[in-house]
């Protein structure tokens, strides 16, 4: 019955969204805002075909969710409406395609190709989301709709975290996601952007500053409620970074209010959760760290043994079924099925070899350099927004040293959205600069 309902919704909602988005820019904007918001829905709005829930890898089936349907509808509307103006191959497309091609090859030679196809399917959908956001903003869809989408994300996650923490007495909240570890990686992508955007964008007015600050504070509360030590540190660092980078353009009054709000938030958080946080930092189980180290050792072994890795999304399968990779495992020795290496770079090398890791680092470096450089060089509201995206990207890089959650659907999709925002604005500023007439250009009368 669930699949029948999904099919009926798809056959009716997707054409309706496409026609609405084709008809007006405002409808495209609302669809874009809904796309941003839908990345936070997690299991609240998805369906899995050929689901293998017993598998411990990042992807366990052919997942289709609301974000996929919205992206498909928005892409169709953009093609119908702006076919000649679209960036058919937006920035970084070739490295992404190279990475995907290598992932396909690693899947074909892996011991469990089916698991790899789950991730290949998701990578294709990630690119569609990135493509949609770049082209929606590049063809004139107002960027404020992205802002409102992020605000709705913050409202949802903060509300769920508050409910789980104080109504259900959940120790480490998970919001709308599978696990609490996903929350910090996801939220820290958005926190600096919300704060910087609200401080600098005068079109949002004073309410925009207040809403952005409250939304960022709510997401920070959500991160703290997960008791993720690295997540809390990265959230605080990204807030300070956003305040400092926004000081070039934000009015002094807004800056003062933001710093005051940060101070009040720290004091309130210290009073309400100080003891619990200190206990969490001081008494975290040593077995957790040791288990991560054991999985990382296995990842290093896989990368050395296989030129192209064991296959995308095959780490858990290989660790479970290959005795040579399990012989040093002691902390989780009793578990029948192994989990995933908590290190996105080691996990990538294990599953796709060092060649795959090099391609992954290349495409991430290209995003980071373009967005970081333009954020620093562009002294306008665009520059503040790009800088907010850059700071969120930095938290993703750092969290990758401790977590594999980049590969979860919510984080990967929000990454696609924010890279689309950063690239659209960065490349837009390049275009305007290239076509701006020189400041000292004057017209001189020519002799007849």
mmCIF file of C-alpha atoms in Angstrom, residues 112-340:
data_model
loop_
_atom_site.group_PDB
_atom_site.id
_atom_site.type_symbol
_atom_site.label_atom_id
_atom_site.label_comp_id
_atom_site.label_asym_id
_atom_site.label_seq_id
_atom_site.Cartn_x
_atom_site.Cartn_y
_atom_site.Cartn_z
ATOM 1 C CA UNK A 112 28.883 -7.291 -3.559
ATOM 2 C CA UNK A 113 28.003 -5.041 -6.522
ATOM 3 C CA UNK A 114 24.433 -4.525 -5.351
ATOM 4 C CA UNK A 115 25.593 -2.469 -2.368
ATOM 5 C CA UNK A 116 27.581 -0.222 -4.670
ATOM 6 C CA UNK A 117 24.609 0.449 -6.920
ATOM 7 C CA UNK A 118 22.743 1.889 -3.921
ATOM 8 C CA UNK A 119 25.411 4.581 -3.563
ATOM 9 C CA UNK A 120 25.760 5.179 -7.303
ATOM 10 C CA UNK A 121 22.036 5.884 -7.442
ATOM 11 C CA UNK A 122 22.371 8.408 -4.625
ATOM 12 C CA UNK A 123 25.385 10.119 -6.186
ATOM 13 C CA UNK A 124 23.398 10.717 -9.379
ATOM 14 C CA UNK A 125 20.604 12.325 -7.354
ATOM 15 C CA UNK A 126 23.114 14.485 -5.467
ATOM 16 C CA UNK A 127 24.371 15.860 -8.764
ATOM 17 C CA UNK A 128 20.816 16.602 -9.883
ATOM 18 C CA UNK A 129 20.247 18.677 -6.732
ATOM 19 C CA UNK A 130 23.511 20.567 -7.227
ATOM 20 C CA UNK A 131 22.638 21.188 -10.896
ATOM 21 C CA UNK A 132 19.164 22.446 -9.975
ATOM 22 C CA UNK A 133 20.376 24.954 -7.392
ATOM 23 C CA UNK A 134 23.134 26.352 -9.620
ATOM 24 C CA UNK A 135 20.764 26.842 -12.518
ATOM 25 C CA UNK A 136 17.816 28.104 -10.495
ATOM 26 C CA UNK A 137 19.916 30.899 -8.996
ATOM 27 C CA UNK A 138 21.808 31.585 -12.236
ATOM 28 C CA UNK A 139 18.548 32.080 -14.185
ATOM 29 C CA UNK A 140 17.106 34.610 -11.772
ATOM 30 C CA UNK A 141 15.354 32.742 -8.971
ATOM 31 C CA UNK A 142 15.767 35.006 -5.911
ATOM 32 C CA UNK A 143 18.269 33.616 -3.445
ATOM 33 C CA UNK A 144 16.117 34.630 -0.488
ATOM 34 C CA UNK A 145 14.162 31.412 -1.050
ATOM 35 C CA UNK A 146 17.273 29.438 -0.078
ATOM 36 C CA UNK A 147 17.402 31.528 3.082
ATOM 37 C CA UNK A 148 13.821 30.706 3.990
ATOM 38 C CA UNK A 149 14.422 27.043 3.253
ATOM 39 C CA UNK A 150 17.307 27.046 5.749
ATOM 40 C CA UNK A 151 15.161 28.854 8.314
ATOM 41 C CA UNK A 152 12.523 26.115 7.969
ATOM 42 C CA UNK A 153 15.247 23.508 8.387
ATOM 43 C CA UNK A 154 16.351 25.168 11.623
ATOM 44 C CA UNK A 155 12.767 25.353 12.903
ATOM 45 C CA UNK A 156 12.166 21.655 12.221
ATOM 46 C CA UNK A 157 15.386 20.364 13.758
ATOM 47 C CA UNK A 158 15.207 22.672 16.775
ATOM 48 C CA UNK A 159 11.614 21.690 17.459
ATOM 49 C CA UNK A 160 12.375 17.976 17.200
ATOM 50 C CA UNK A 161 15.479 18.314 19.361
ATOM 51 C CA UNK A 162 13.549 20.202 22.057
ATOM 52 C CA UNK A 163 10.762 17.591 22.002
ATOM 53 C CA UNK A 164 13.152 14.650 22.174
ATOM 54 C CA UNK A 165 15.314 16.235 24.858
ATOM 55 C CA UNK A 166 12.690 17.549 27.249
ATOM 56 C CA UNK A 167 9.560 15.550 26.422
ATOM 57 C CA UNK A 168 11.018 12.127 25.636
ATOM 58 C CA UNK A 169 14.170 12.474 27.784
ATOM 59 C CA UNK A 170 16.430 11.315 24.951
ATOM 60 C CA UNK A 171 20.065 11.598 26.022
ATOM 61 C CA UNK A 172 21.511 12.222 22.556
ATOM 62 C CA UNK A 173 18.834 13.614 20.239
ATOM 63 C CA UNK A 174 18.670 12.462 16.632
ATOM 64 C CA UNK A 175 16.019 14.899 15.294
ATOM 65 C CA UNK A 176 14.707 13.538 11.966
ATOM 66 C CA UNK A 177 17.774 11.423 11.172
ATOM 67 C CA UNK A 178 18.808 7.801 11.711
ATOM 68 C CA UNK A 179 21.474 8.613 14.287
ATOM 69 C CA UNK A 180 22.557 11.506 16.471
ATOM 70 C CA UNK A 181 25.980 11.631 14.769
ATOM 71 C CA UNK A 182 24.378 12.915 11.566
ATOM 72 C CA UNK A 183 22.916 15.994 13.260
ATOM 73 C CA UNK A 184 26.141 17.980 13.923
ATOM 74 C CA UNK A 185 27.571 17.393 10.444
ATOM 75 C CA UNK A 186 24.326 18.537 8.853
ATOM 76 C CA UNK A 187 23.586 21.475 11.167
ATOM 77 C CA UNK A 188 27.127 22.872 11.073
ATOM 78 C CA UNK A 189 26.860 23.241 7.310
ATOM 79 C CA UNK A 190 23.989 25.698 7.777
ATOM 80 C CA UNK A 191 24.815 27.561 11.021
ATOM 81 C CA UNK A 192 27.454 30.010 9.685
ATOM 82 C CA UNK A 193 25.472 30.695 6.504
ATOM 83 C CA UNK A 194 22.288 31.557 8.405
ATOM 84 C CA UNK A 195 24.166 33.873 10.737
ATOM 85 C CA UNK A 196 26.244 35.650 8.073
ATOM 86 C CA UNK A 197 23.300 36.014 5.713
ATOM 87 C CA UNK A 198 21.045 37.536 8.347
ATOM 88 C CA UNK A 199 23.723 39.991 9.440
ATOM 89 C CA UNK A 200 24.556 41.347 5.994
ATOM 90 C CA UNK A 201 21.442 41.117 3.808
ATOM 91 C CA UNK A 202 19.716 44.472 4.344
ATOM 92 C CA UNK A 203 16.740 43.368 2.254
ATOM 93 C CA UNK A 204 15.781 41.029 5.096
ATOM 94 C CA UNK A 205 15.564 43.970 7.486
ATOM 95 C CA UNK A 206 16.082 43.791 11.224
ATOM 96 C CA UNK A 207 13.762 40.835 11.393
ATOM 97 C CA UNK A 208 16.126 38.978 9.097
ATOM 98 C CA UNK A 209 19.000 39.475 11.510
ATOM 99 C CA UNK A 210 16.859 38.299 14.402
ATOM 100 C CA UNK A 211 15.470 35.304 12.519
ATOM 101 C CA UNK A 212 18.921 34.303 11.263
ATOM 102 C CA UNK A 213 20.388 34.575 14.742
ATOM 103 C CA UNK A 214 17.565 32.605 16.358
ATOM 104 C CA UNK A 215 17.760 29.942 13.625
ATOM 105 C CA UNK A 216 21.538 29.601 14.078
ATOM 106 C CA UNK A 217 21.096 29.487 17.854
ATOM 107 C CA UNK A 218 18.416 26.810 17.499
ATOM 108 C CA UNK A 219 20.651 24.652 15.330
ATOM 109 C CA UNK A 220 23.485 25.150 17.814
ATOM 110 C CA UNK A 221 21.188 23.947 20.596
ATOM 111 C CA UNK A 222 20.384 20.917 18.443
ATOM 112 C CA UNK A 223 24.099 20.149 18.044
ATOM 113 C CA UNK A 224 24.697 20.541 21.777
ATOM 114 C CA UNK A 225 21.754 18.230 22.509
ATOM 115 C CA UNK A 226 23.550 15.461 20.584
ATOM 116 C CA UNK A 227 26.509 15.737 23.004
ATOM 117 C CA UNK A 228 28.886 15.412 20.062
ATOM 118 C CA UNK A 229 32.142 16.881 21.336
ATOM 119 C CA UNK A 230 33.599 17.641 17.909
ATOM 120 C CA UNK A 231 30.234 18.929 16.682
ATOM 121 C CA UNK A 232 29.963 21.397 19.563
ATOM 122 C CA UNK A 233 33.481 22.709 19.022
ATOM 123 C CA UNK A 234 32.911 23.114 15.277
ATOM 124 C CA UNK A 235 29.560 24.849 15.826
ATOM 125 C CA UNK A 236 31.143 27.400 18.159
ATOM 126 C CA UNK A 237 34.081 27.957 15.814
ATOM 127 C CA UNK A 238 31.821 28.481 12.807
ATOM 128 C CA UNK A 239 29.720 31.049 14.690
ATOM 129 C CA UNK A 240 32.783 33.078 15.673
ATOM 130 C CA UNK A 241 34.113 32.795 12.114
ATOM 131 C CA UNK A 242 30.822 33.997 10.645
ATOM 132 C CA UNK A 243 30.754 37.003 12.976
ATOM 133 C CA UNK A 244 34.331 37.945 12.098
ATOM 134 C CA UNK A 245 33.944 37.551 8.326
ATOM 135 C CA UNK A 246 30.645 39.451 8.352
ATOM 136 C CA UNK A 247 32.187 42.407 10.192
ATOM 137 C CA UNK A 248 33.338 43.858 6.860
ATOM 138 C CA UNK A 249 29.787 44.493 5.712
ATOM 139 C CA UNK A 250 27.350 44.136 8.604
ATOM 140 C CA UNK A 251 26.154 47.339 10.360
ATOM 141 C CA UNK A 252 27.749 47.877 13.754
ATOM 142 C CA UNK A 253 24.384 47.617 15.493
ATOM 143 C CA UNK A 254 23.735 44.174 14.051
ATOM 144 C CA UNK A 255 27.245 43.042 14.937
ATOM 145 C CA UNK A 256 26.871 44.211 18.526
ATOM 146 C CA UNK A 257 23.507 42.455 18.825
ATOM 147 C CA UNK A 258 24.974 39.251 17.408
ATOM 148 C CA UNK A 259 27.929 39.245 19.798
ATOM 149 C CA UNK A 260 25.595 39.989 22.698
ATOM 150 C CA UNK A 261 23.333 37.133 21.624
ATOM 151 C CA UNK A 262 26.327 34.804 21.440
ATOM 152 C CA UNK A 263 27.367 35.782 24.972
ATOM 153 C CA UNK A 264 23.856 35.279 26.320
ATOM 154 C CA UNK A 265 23.620 31.930 24.556
ATOM 155 C CA UNK A 266 26.913 30.784 26.067
ATOM 156 C CA UNK A 267 25.847 31.832 29.555
ATOM 157 C CA UNK A 268 22.442 30.182 29.221
ATOM 158 C CA UNK A 269 23.954 27.024 27.802
ATOM 159 C CA UNK A 270 26.512 26.919 30.589
ATOM 160 C CA UNK A 271 23.808 27.161 33.231
ATOM 161 C CA UNK A 272 21.470 24.597 31.642
ATOM 162 C CA UNK A 273 23.904 22.037 30.317
ATOM 163 C CA UNK A 274 27.347 22.893 31.670
ATOM 164 C CA UNK A 275 27.612 19.922 34.045
ATOM 165 C CA UNK A 276 26.399 17.454 31.431
ATOM 166 C CA UNK A 277 28.821 18.782 28.827
ATOM 167 C CA UNK A 278 31.788 18.623 31.193
ATOM 168 C CA UNK A 279 30.837 15.068 32.098
ATOM 169 C CA UNK A 280 30.524 14.139 28.430
ATOM 170 C CA UNK A 281 33.957 15.570 27.585
ATOM 171 C CA UNK A 282 35.662 14.000 30.609
ATOM 172 C CA UNK A 283 33.940 10.636 30.764
ATOM 173 C CA UNK A 284 33.441 9.609 27.141
ATOM 174 C CA UNK A 285 34.034 5.843 26.878
ATOM 175 C CA UNK A 286 37.521 4.894 25.737
ATOM 176 C CA UNK A 287 36.061 1.920 23.871
ATOM 177 C CA UNK A 288 34.463 4.276 21.338
ATOM 178 C CA UNK A 289 37.837 5.740 20.370
ATOM 179 C CA UNK A 290 39.443 2.311 20.246
ATOM 180 C CA UNK A 291 36.695 0.951 17.979
ATOM 181 C CA UNK A 292 37.241 3.845 15.575
ATOM 182 C CA UNK A 293 40.960 3.131 15.506
ATOM 183 C CA UNK A 294 40.372 -0.545 14.771
ATOM 184 C CA UNK A 295 38.051 0.279 11.864
ATOM 185 C CA UNK A 296 40.557 2.791 10.502
ATOM 186 C CA UNK A 297 43.292 0.139 10.582
ATOM 187 C CA UNK A 298 41.031 -2.133 8.530
ATOM 188 C CA UNK A 299 40.389 0.711 6.079
ATOM 189 C CA UNK A 300 44.134 1.226 5.614
ATOM 190 C CA UNK A 301 44.571 -2.495 4.938
ATOM 191 C CA UNK A 302 41.836 -2.494 2.302
ATOM 192 C CA UNK A 303 43.354 0.514 0.547
ATOM 193 C CA UNK A 304 46.759 -1.189 0.411
ATOM 194 C CA UNK A 305 45.368 -4.502 -0.819
ATOM 195 C CA UNK A 306 43.106 -3.204 -3.606
ATOM 196 C CA UNK A 307 44.138 -0.731 -6.292
ATOM 197 C CA UNK A 308 40.545 0.462 -6.756
ATOM 198 C CA UNK A 309 39.357 -0.416 -3.272
ATOM 199 C CA UNK A 310 36.867 -3.044 -2.166
ATOM 200 C CA UNK A 311 33.986 -1.240 -3.885
ATOM 201 C CA UNK A 312 31.890 1.786 -3.024
ATOM 202 C CA UNK A 313 29.581 1.021 -0.056
ATOM 203 C CA UNK A 314 31.347 -2.326 0.421
ATOM 204 C CA UNK A 315 33.485 -1.558 3.478
ATOM 205 C CA UNK A 316 31.058 -3.133 5.952
ATOM 206 C CA UNK A 317 30.621 -6.202 3.747
ATOM 207 C CA UNK A 318 34.374 -6.707 3.362
ATOM 208 C CA UNK A 319 35.106 -6.219 7.050
ATOM 209 C CA UNK A 320 32.341 -8.660 7.996
ATOM 210 C CA UNK A 321 33.278 -11.426 5.571
ATOM 211 C CA UNK A 322 37.087 -11.151 5.262
ATOM 212 C CA UNK A 323 38.906 -12.675 8.270
ATOM 213 C CA UNK A 324 42.182 -10.896 7.429
ATOM 214 C CA UNK A 325 40.500 -7.536 8.040
ATOM 215 C CA UNK A 326 38.844 -8.661 11.295
ATOM 216 C CA UNK A 327 41.721 -10.359 13.066
ATOM 217 C CA UNK A 328 42.701 -7.212 14.989
ATOM 218 C CA UNK A 329 39.115 -6.277 15.941
ATOM 219 C CA UNK A 330 38.536 -6.656 19.688
ATOM 220 C CA UNK A 331 36.116 -3.952 20.874
ATOM 221 C CA UNK A 332 33.301 -4.987 18.523
ATOM 222 C CA UNK A 333 34.437 -8.567 18.006
ATOM 223 C CA UNK A 334 31.103 -10.002 19.151
ATOM 224 C CA UNK A 335 29.068 -8.149 16.511
ATOM 225 C CA UNK A 336 27.977 -10.317 13.597
ATOM 226 C CA UNK A 337 27.920 -7.404 11.096
ATOM 227 C CA UNK A 338 30.606 -4.729 11.041
ATOM 228 C CA UNK A 339 29.971 -1.013 10.762
ATOM 229 C CA UNK A 340 31.728 1.763 8.844
#
